[in-house]
PDB file of C-alpha atoms in Angstrom:
ATOM      1  CA  MET A   1      73.881  54.790  60.020  1.00  0.00           C
ATOM      2  CA  ARG A   2      70.685  54.552  58.026  1.00  0.00           C
ATOM      3  CA  PRO A   3      70.051  57.111  55.249  1.00  0.00           C
ATOM      4  CA  TRP A   4      66.733  58.914  55.460  1.00  0.00           C
ATOM      5  CA  SER A   5      64.567  61.520  53.805  1.00  0.00           C
ATOM      6  CA  TYR A   6      61.668  63.461  55.282  1.00  0.00           C
ATOM      7  CA  SER A   7      59.107  61.030  53.857  1.00  0.00           C
ATOM      8  CA  ALA A   8      61.073  58.036  55.186  1.00  0.00           C
ATOM      9  CA  LEU A   9      61.400  59.595  58.622  1.00  0.00           C
ATOM     10  CA  THR A  10      57.717  60.428  58.947  1.00  0.00           C
ATOM     11  CA  LEU A  11      56.727  56.974  57.684  1.00  0.00           C
ATOM     12  CA  TYR A  12      58.932  55.454  60.387  1.00  0.00           C
ATOM     13  CA  GLU A  13      57.385  57.649  63.065  1.00  0.00           C
ATOM     14  CA  SER A  14      53.914  56.710  61.873  1.00  0.00           C
ATOM     15  CA  CYS A  15      54.682  52.975  61.861  1.00  0.00           C
ATOM     16  CA  PRO A  16      58.187  51.463  62.118  1.00  0.00           C
ATOM     17  CA  GLN A  17      56.927  48.226  60.560  1.00  0.00           C
ATOM     18  CA  ALA A  18      55.700  50.080  57.462  1.00  0.00           C
ATOM     19  CA  TYR A  19      59.107  51.719  57.217  1.00  0.00           C
ATOM     20  CA  LYS A  20      60.782  48.311  57.425  1.00  0.00           C
ATOM     21  CA  LEU A  21      58.635  46.909  54.635  1.00  0.00           C
ATOM     22  CA  ARG A  22      59.403  49.875  52.377  1.00  0.00           C
ATOM     23  CA  TYR A  23      63.033  50.707  53.114  1.00  0.00           C
ATOM     24  CA  VAL A  24      64.556  47.555  54.648  1.00  0.00           C
ATOM     25  CA  ASP A  25      62.663  44.789  52.874  1.00  0.00           C
ATOM     26  CA  ARG A  26      62.479  46.979  49.742  1.00  0.00           C
ATOM     27  CA  ILE A  27      58.858  46.177  48.964  1.00  0.00           C
ATOM     28  CA  LYS A  28      57.678  48.568  46.295  1.00  0.00           C
ATOM     29  CA  SER A  29      54.596  50.633  46.895  1.00  0.00           C
ATOM     30  CA  PRO A  30      51.784  49.775  44.454  1.00  0.00           C
ATOM     31  CA  GLY A  31      50.998  53.461  44.051  1.00  0.00           C
ATOM     32  CA  SER A  32      47.552  55.014  43.768  1.00  0.00           C
ATOM     33  CA  GLU A  33      45.499  57.328  41.590  1.00  0.00           C
ATOM     34  CA  ALA A  34      46.273  60.195  43.982  1.00  0.00           C
ATOM     35  CA  MET A  35      50.012  59.538  43.755  1.00  0.00           C
ATOM     36  CA  ASP A  36      49.894  59.298  39.958  1.00  0.00           C
ATOM     37  CA  ARG A  37      47.941  62.554  39.772  1.00  0.00           C
ATOM     38  CA  GLY A  38      50.386  64.286  42.101  1.00  0.00           C
ATOM     39  CA  ASN A  39      53.344  63.133  40.017  1.00  0.00           C
ATOM     40  CA  GLU A  40      51.709  64.345  36.803  1.00  0.00           C
ATOM     41  CA  ILE A  41      50.989  67.782  38.264  1.00  0.00           C
ATOM     42  CA  HIS A  42      54.524  68.066  39.637  1.00  0.00           C
ATOM     43  CA  GLN A  43      55.960  67.249  36.219  1.00  0.00           C
ATOM     44  CA  ALA A  44      53.666  69.769  34.511  1.00  0.00           C
ATOM     45  CA  LEU A  45      54.696  72.480  36.979  1.00  0.00           C
ATOM     46  CA  GLU A  46      58.350  71.644  36.379  1.00  0.00           C
ATOM     47  CA  ASP A  47      57.807  71.955  32.622  1.00  0.00           C
ATOM     48  CA  PHE A  48      56.062  75.308  33.087  1.00  0.00           C
ATOM     49  CA  LEU A  49      58.857  76.714  35.252  1.00  0.00           C
ATOM     50  CA  ASN A  50      61.372  75.451  32.680  1.00  0.00           C
ATOM     51  CA  ARG A  51      59.341  77.283  30.007  1.00  0.00           C
ATOM     52  CA  ILE A  52      58.672  74.142  28.002  1.00  0.00           C
ATOM     53  CA  GLY A  53      55.001  73.658  28.817  1.00  0.00           C
ATOM     54  CA  PRO A  54      51.824  75.480  29.891  1.00  0.00           C
ATOM     55  CA  LEU A  55      50.708  75.969  33.442  1.00  0.00           C
ATOM     56  CA  PRO A  56      48.576  72.915  34.327  1.00  0.00           C
ATOM     57  CA  THR A  57      44.890  73.609  34.688  1.00  0.00           C
ATOM     58  CA  GLU A  58      44.972  72.328  38.286  1.00  0.00           C
ATOM     59  CA  ALA A  59      47.240  75.269  39.204  1.00  0.00           C
ATOM     60  CA  GLU A  60      45.337  78.024  37.401  1.00  0.00           C
ATOM     61  CA  GLY A  61      44.176  79.417  40.738  1.00  0.00           C
ATOM     62  CA  LEU A  62      47.855  80.170  41.430  1.00  0.00           C
ATOM     63  CA  THR A  63      48.644  81.646  38.013  1.00  0.00           C
ATOM     64  CA  ASP A  64      50.079  84.906  39.368  1.00  0.00           C
ATOM     65  CA  TYR A  65      52.147  83.049  41.929  1.00  0.00           C
ATOM     66  CA  TYR A  66      53.699  80.651  39.406  1.00  0.00           C
ATOM     67  CA  ARG A  67      54.286  83.309  36.767  1.00  0.00           C
ATOM     68  CA  ALA A  68      56.190  85.413  39.317  1.00  0.00           C
ATOM     69  CA  LEU A  69      58.167  82.360  40.370  1.00  0.00           C
ATOM     70  CA  GLN A  70      58.988  81.539  36.757  1.00  0.00           C
ATOM     71  CA  ALA A  71      60.666  84.943  36.397  1.00  0.00           C
ATOM     72  CA  GLU A  72      63.079  84.332  39.290  1.00  0.00           C
ATOM     73  CA  ASN A  73      66.610  82.952  39.125  1.00  0.00           C
ATOM     74  CA  LEU A  74      65.489  79.507  40.180  1.00  0.00           C
ATOM     75  CA  THR A  75      66.774  75.960  39.992  1.00  0.00           C
ATOM     76  CA  ILE A  76      64.434  72.973  39.781  1.00  0.00           C
ATOM     77  CA  GLU A  77      64.582  69.503  41.301  1.00  0.00           C
ATOM     78  CA  GLU A  78      67.641  70.151  43.450  1.00  0.00           C
ATOM     79  CA  GLU A  79      69.041  67.024  45.169  1.00  0.00           C
ATOM     80  CA  TRP A  80      70.856  67.748  48.418  1.00  0.00           C
ATOM     81  CA  GLY A  81      72.723  65.187  50.513  1.00  0.00           C
ATOM     82  CA  TYR A  82      74.296  65.450  53.973  1.00  0.00           C
ATOM     83  CA  THR A  83      76.376  63.335  56.344  1.00  0.00           C
ATOM     84  CA  GLN A  84      75.550  62.825  60.025  1.00  0.00           C
ATOM     85  CA  ASP A  85      77.558  65.977  60.734  1.00  0.00           C
ATOM     86  CA  TRP A  86      75.423  67.894  58.221  1.00  0.00           C
ATOM     87  CA  ALA A  87      78.297  68.191  55.766  1.00  0.00           C
ATOM     88  CA  PRO A  88      77.114  68.384  52.122  1.00  0.00           C
ATOM     89  CA  VAL A  89      77.852  65.344  49.947  1.00  0.00           C
ATOM     90  CA  PRO A  90      76.641  64.103  46.537  1.00  0.00           C
ATOM     91  CA  TRP A  91      73.288  62.290  46.386  1.00  0.00           C
ATOM     92  CA  ASN A  92      74.870  58.831  46.074  1.00  0.00           C
ATOM     93  CA  HIS A  93      77.876  59.373  48.337  1.00  0.00           C
ATOM     94  CA  LYS A  94      78.818  56.386  50.520  1.00  0.00           C
ATOM     95  CA  ASP A  95      78.469  58.477  53.700  1.00  0.00           C
ATOM     96  CA  ILE A  96      75.146  60.091  52.873  1.00  0.00           C
ATOM     97  CA  TRP A  97      72.751  60.252  55.803  1.00  0.00           C
ATOM     98  CA  CYS A  98      70.037  62.756  54.920  1.00  0.00           C
ATOM     99  CA  ARG A  99      68.564  63.380  51.484  1.00  0.00           C
ATOM    100  CA  MET A 100      66.398  66.306  50.430  1.00  0.00           C
ATOM    101  CA  LYS A 101      64.819  66.792  47.006  1.00  0.00           C
ATOM    102  CA  LEU A 102      63.466  70.276  46.355  1.00  0.00           C
ATOM    103  CA  ASP A 103      60.888  71.240  43.765  1.00  0.00           C
ATOM    104  CA  VAL A 104      62.207  74.794  43.467  1.00  0.00           C
ATOM    105  CA  TYR A 105      65.167  76.612  45.006  1.00  0.00           C
ATOM    106  CA  VAL A 106      65.957  80.312  44.598  1.00  0.00           C
ATOM    107  CA  PRO A 107      69.325  81.276  46.117  1.00  0.00           C
ATOM    108  CA  GLY A 108      69.929  84.752  47.468  1.00  0.00           C
ATOM    109  CA  GLU A 109      68.849  86.814  50.447  1.00  0.00           C
ATOM    110  CA  PRO A 110      66.461  85.537  51.435  1.00  0.00           C
ATOM    111  CA  CYS A 111      66.754  82.031  50.016  1.00  0.00           C
ATOM    112  CA  LYS A 112      63.454  80.638  48.810  1.00  0.00           C
ATOM    113  CA  ILE A 113      62.314  77.012  48.776  1.00  0.00           C
ATOM    114  CA  VAL A 114      59.033  76.088  47.086  1.00  0.00           C
ATOM    115  CA  ASP A 115      57.303  72.742  47.429  1.00  0.00           C
ATOM    116  CA  HIS A 116      54.343  71.846  45.184  1.00  0.00           C
ATOM    117  CA  LYS A 117      51.540  70.133  47.062  1.00  0.00           C
ATOM    118  CA  THR A 118      48.417  68.316  45.927  1.00  0.00           C
ATOM    119  CA  GLY A 119      45.784  67.250  48.401  1.00  0.00           C
ATOM    120  CA  LYS A 120      45.076  68.758  51.803  1.00  0.00           C
ATOM    121  CA  HIS A 121      47.046  71.253  53.850  1.00  0.00           C
ATOM    122  CA  TYR A 122      48.462  69.878  57.101  1.00  0.00           C
ATOM    123  CA  GLN A 123      49.937  72.798  58.998  1.00  0.00           C
ATOM    124  CA  ILE A 124      52.034  70.900  61.558  1.00  0.00           C
ATOM    125  CA  LYS A 125      53.604  68.655  58.933  1.00  0.00           C
ATOM    126  CA  ALA A 126      54.329  71.637  56.669  1.00  0.00           C
ATOM    127  CA  ILE A 127      56.113  73.494  59.464  1.00  0.00           C
ATOM    128  CA  ASP A 128      58.148  70.406  60.318  1.00  0.00           C
ATOM    129  CA  GLN A 129      59.170  69.794  56.707  1.00  0.00           C
ATOM    130  CA  GLY A 130      59.909  73.477  56.229  1.00  0.00           C
ATOM    131  CA  GLN A 131      62.360  73.422  59.109  1.00  0.00           C
ATOM    132  CA  LEU A 132      64.270  70.605  57.432  1.00  0.00           C
ATOM    133  CA  TYR A 133      64.409  72.603  54.193  1.00  0.00           C
ATOM    134  CA  ALA A 134      65.739  75.572  56.177  1.00  0.00           C
ATOM    135  CA  ILE A 135      68.613  73.393  57.410  1.00  0.00           C
ATOM    136  CA  GLY A 136      69.488  72.411  53.864  1.00  0.00           C
ATOM    137  CA  ALA A 137      69.284  75.959  52.548  1.00  0.00           C
ATOM    138  CA  SER A 138      71.476  77.255  55.370  1.00  0.00           C
ATOM    139  CA  ILE A 139      74.188  74.798  54.335  1.00  0.00           C
ATOM    140  CA  GLN A 140      73.849  75.365  50.593  1.00  0.00           C
ATOM    141  CA  SER A 141      73.868  79.154  50.979  1.00  0.00           C
ATOM    142  CA  PRO A 142      76.175  79.920  53.932  1.00  0.00           C
ATOM    143  CA  GLU A 143      76.003  83.662  53.222  1.00  0.00           C
ATOM    144  CA  ALA A 144      72.220  83.834  53.605  1.00  0.00           C
ATOM    145  CA  GLU A 145      70.533  84.747  56.885  1.00  0.00           C
ATOM    146  CA  THR A 146      66.874  84.201  55.996  1.00  0.00           C
ATOM    147  CA  PHE A 147      65.160  81.166  54.483  1.00  0.00           C
ATOM    148  CA  ASP A 148      61.638  81.443  53.103  1.00  0.00           C
ATOM    149  CA  VAL A 149      59.838  78.136  52.743  1.00  0.00           C
ATOM    150  CA  GLN A 150      56.661  78.134  50.651  1.00  0.00           C
ATOM    151  CA  PHE A 151      54.189  75.314  50.092  1.00  0.00           C
ATOM    152  CA  ALA A 152      51.946  75.815  47.061  1.00  0.00           C
ATOM    153  CA  TYR A 153      48.663  73.903  47.444  1.00  0.00           C
ATOM    154  CA  VAL A 154      47.273  73.673  43.934  1.00  0.00           C
ATOM    155  CA  ASP A 155      44.019  71.993  44.981  1.00  0.00           C
ATOM    156  CA  GLN A 156      43.255  74.809  47.432  1.00  0.00           C
ATOM    157  CA  ASP A 157      44.497  77.657  45.206  1.00  0.00           C
ATOM    158  CA  MET A 158      46.730  78.935  47.987  1.00  0.00           C
ATOM    159  CA  PHE A 159      50.284  79.003  49.206  1.00  0.00           C
ATOM    160  CA  LYS A 160      51.597  79.054  52.746  1.00  0.00           C
ATOM    161  CA  ALA A 161      54.909  80.686  53.563  1.00  0.00           C
ATOM    162  CA  LYS A 162      57.082  80.767  56.658  1.00  0.00           C
ATOM    163  CA  SER A 163      60.409  82.495  57.149  1.00  0.00           C
ATOM    164  CA  TYR A 164      63.272  81.169  59.285  1.00  0.00           C
ATOM    165  CA  LYS A 165      66.459  82.838  60.493  1.00  0.00           C
ATOM    166  CA  ARG A 166      69.890  81.235  60.604  1.00  0.00           C
ATOM    167  CA  ALA A 167      69.767  81.517  64.388  1.00  0.00           C
ATOM    168  CA  HIS A 168      66.958  78.921  64.373  1.00  0.00           C
ATOM    169  CA  VAL A 169      68.826  76.324  62.338  1.00  0.00           C
ATOM    170  CA  ASP A 170      70.960  74.731  65.062  1.00  0.00           C
ATOM    171  CA  ARG A 171      67.822  73.937  67.035  1.00  0.00           C
ATOM    172  CA  PHE A 172      66.265  72.352  63.946  1.00  0.00           C
ATOM    173  CA  LYS A 173      69.411  70.286  63.385  1.00  0.00           C
ATOM    174  CA  GLU A 174      69.273  68.964  66.941  1.00  0.00           C
ATOM    175  CA  LYS A 175      65.637  67.973  66.522  1.00  0.00           C
ATOM    176  CA  PHE A 176      66.112  66.074  63.279  1.00  0.00           C
ATOM    177  CA  THR A 177      69.374  64.482  64.421  1.00  0.00           C
ATOM    178  CA  ARG A 178      67.587  63.127  67.487  1.00  0.00           C
ATOM    179  CA  ARG A 179      64.680  61.749  65.472  1.00  0.00           C
ATOM    180  CA  ALA A 180      66.863  60.246  62.748  1.00  0.00           C
ATOM    181  CA  THR A 181      69.129  58.634  65.362  1.00  0.00           C
ATOM    182  CA  ILE A 182      66.136  56.793  66.805  1.00  0.00           C
ATOM    183  CA  LEU A 183      65.327  55.534  63.316  1.00  0.00           C
ATOM    184  CA  GLY A 184      68.924  54.542  62.657  1.00  0.00           C
ATOM    185  CA  GLU A 185      69.311  52.566  65.875  1.00  0.00           C
ATOM    186  CA  ASP A 186      66.008  50.660  65.661  1.00  0.00           C
ATOM    187  CA  THR A 187      66.370  46.931  65.030  1.00  0.00           C
ATOM    188  CA  GLU A 188      62.867  45.815  66.036  1.00  0.00           C
ATOM    189  CA  PHE A 189      60.566  48.039  63.944  1.00  0.00           C
ATOM    190  CA  LYS A 190      57.590  47.456  66.191  1.00  0.00           C
ATOM    191  CA  PRO A 191      54.284  48.008  64.365  1.00  0.00           C
ATOM    192  CA  LYS A 192      51.732  50.635  65.322  1.00  0.00           C
ATOM    193  CA  PRO A 193      48.544  49.032  63.986  1.00  0.00           C
ATOM    194  CA  HIS A 194      45.480  51.253  63.842  1.00  0.00           C
ATOM    195  CA  ARG A 195      42.407  50.731  61.706  1.00  0.00           C
ATOM    196  CA  ILE A 196      42.609  54.236  60.229  1.00  0.00           C
ATOM    197  CA  THR A 197      46.324  54.330  59.399  1.00  0.00           C
ATOM    198  CA  CYS A 198      46.249  50.715  58.246  1.00  0.00           C
ATOM    199  CA  LYS A 199      43.348  51.534  55.932  1.00  0.00           C
ATOM    200  CA  PHE A 200      45.412  54.113  54.064  1.00  0.00           C
ATOM    201  CA  CYS A 201      48.741  52.274  54.183  1.00  0.00           C
ATOM    202  CA  ASN A 202      49.797  51.251  50.674  1.00  0.00           C
ATOM    203  CA  LEU A 203      51.857  48.370  52.084  1.00  0.00           C
ATOM    204  CA  LYS A 204      49.033  46.762  54.044  1.00  0.00           C
ATOM    205  CA  GLU A 205      48.830  43.773  51.706  1.00  0.00           C
ATOM    206  CA  HIS A 206      52.327  42.787  52.832  1.00  0.00           C
ATOM    207  CA  CYS A 207      51.808  43.413  56.554  1.00  0.00           C
ATOM    208  CA  ARG A 208      50.689  40.742  58.997  1.00  0.00           C
ATOM    209  CA  TYR A 209      49.838  43.422  61.552  1.00  0.00           C
ATOM    210  CA  ASN A 210      47.219  45.065  59.334  1.00  0.00           C
ATOM    211  CA  VAL A 211      44.057  45.816  61.305  1.00  0.00           C
ATOM    212  CA  GLU A 212      42.182  47.756  58.650  1.00  0.00           C
ATOM    213  CA  ASP A 213      39.049  45.693  59.105  1.00  0.00           C
ATOM    214  CA  ALA A 214      39.142  45.669  62.910  1.00  0.00           C
ATOM    215  CA  THR A 215      36.112  47.088  64.684  1.00  0.00           C
TER     216      THR A 215
END
């Protein structure tokens, strides 16, 4: 068993060797200006929703959206953990398998999950991540039948929303269980060098397979 999150899983699928460097060898990412900016905006949005700070200027194009969200019965920075059988457990439980950290969660019918995003909108990745959130919400709120997942893109002044029904969740569970099992059983972590992905990999300085400069 190897614990995973959505970011860990997608890093593995992009390049198993990069995953190994980050999560097995425990090499810390050096970070970047974009990451620092994203973290600052996330914190400012959290403060606004907690009513202890103003709406950040970067999100002013979504003022109506965030003010409406602020008025809901929300919780912020939820940390959900699950075993391989998708049973809920505390974040640091010895049997934890999947971890999800949510920016905003609004229980009820429908449940609502909101994820703050900086940078570009990638539709396929958003749908994939949203399906994982729907799994978590279905477990946390067993009485709910509908799960609305919203991604708020502050740099594009827009939000994208997709609704899922409980009937969809078992299929999503099967998909993520299959993918996470491949990750958990891998002992080789074969690299997937490519000059584009290597160029943007923040662990490239530690990787002997880096082909950033290849032509």
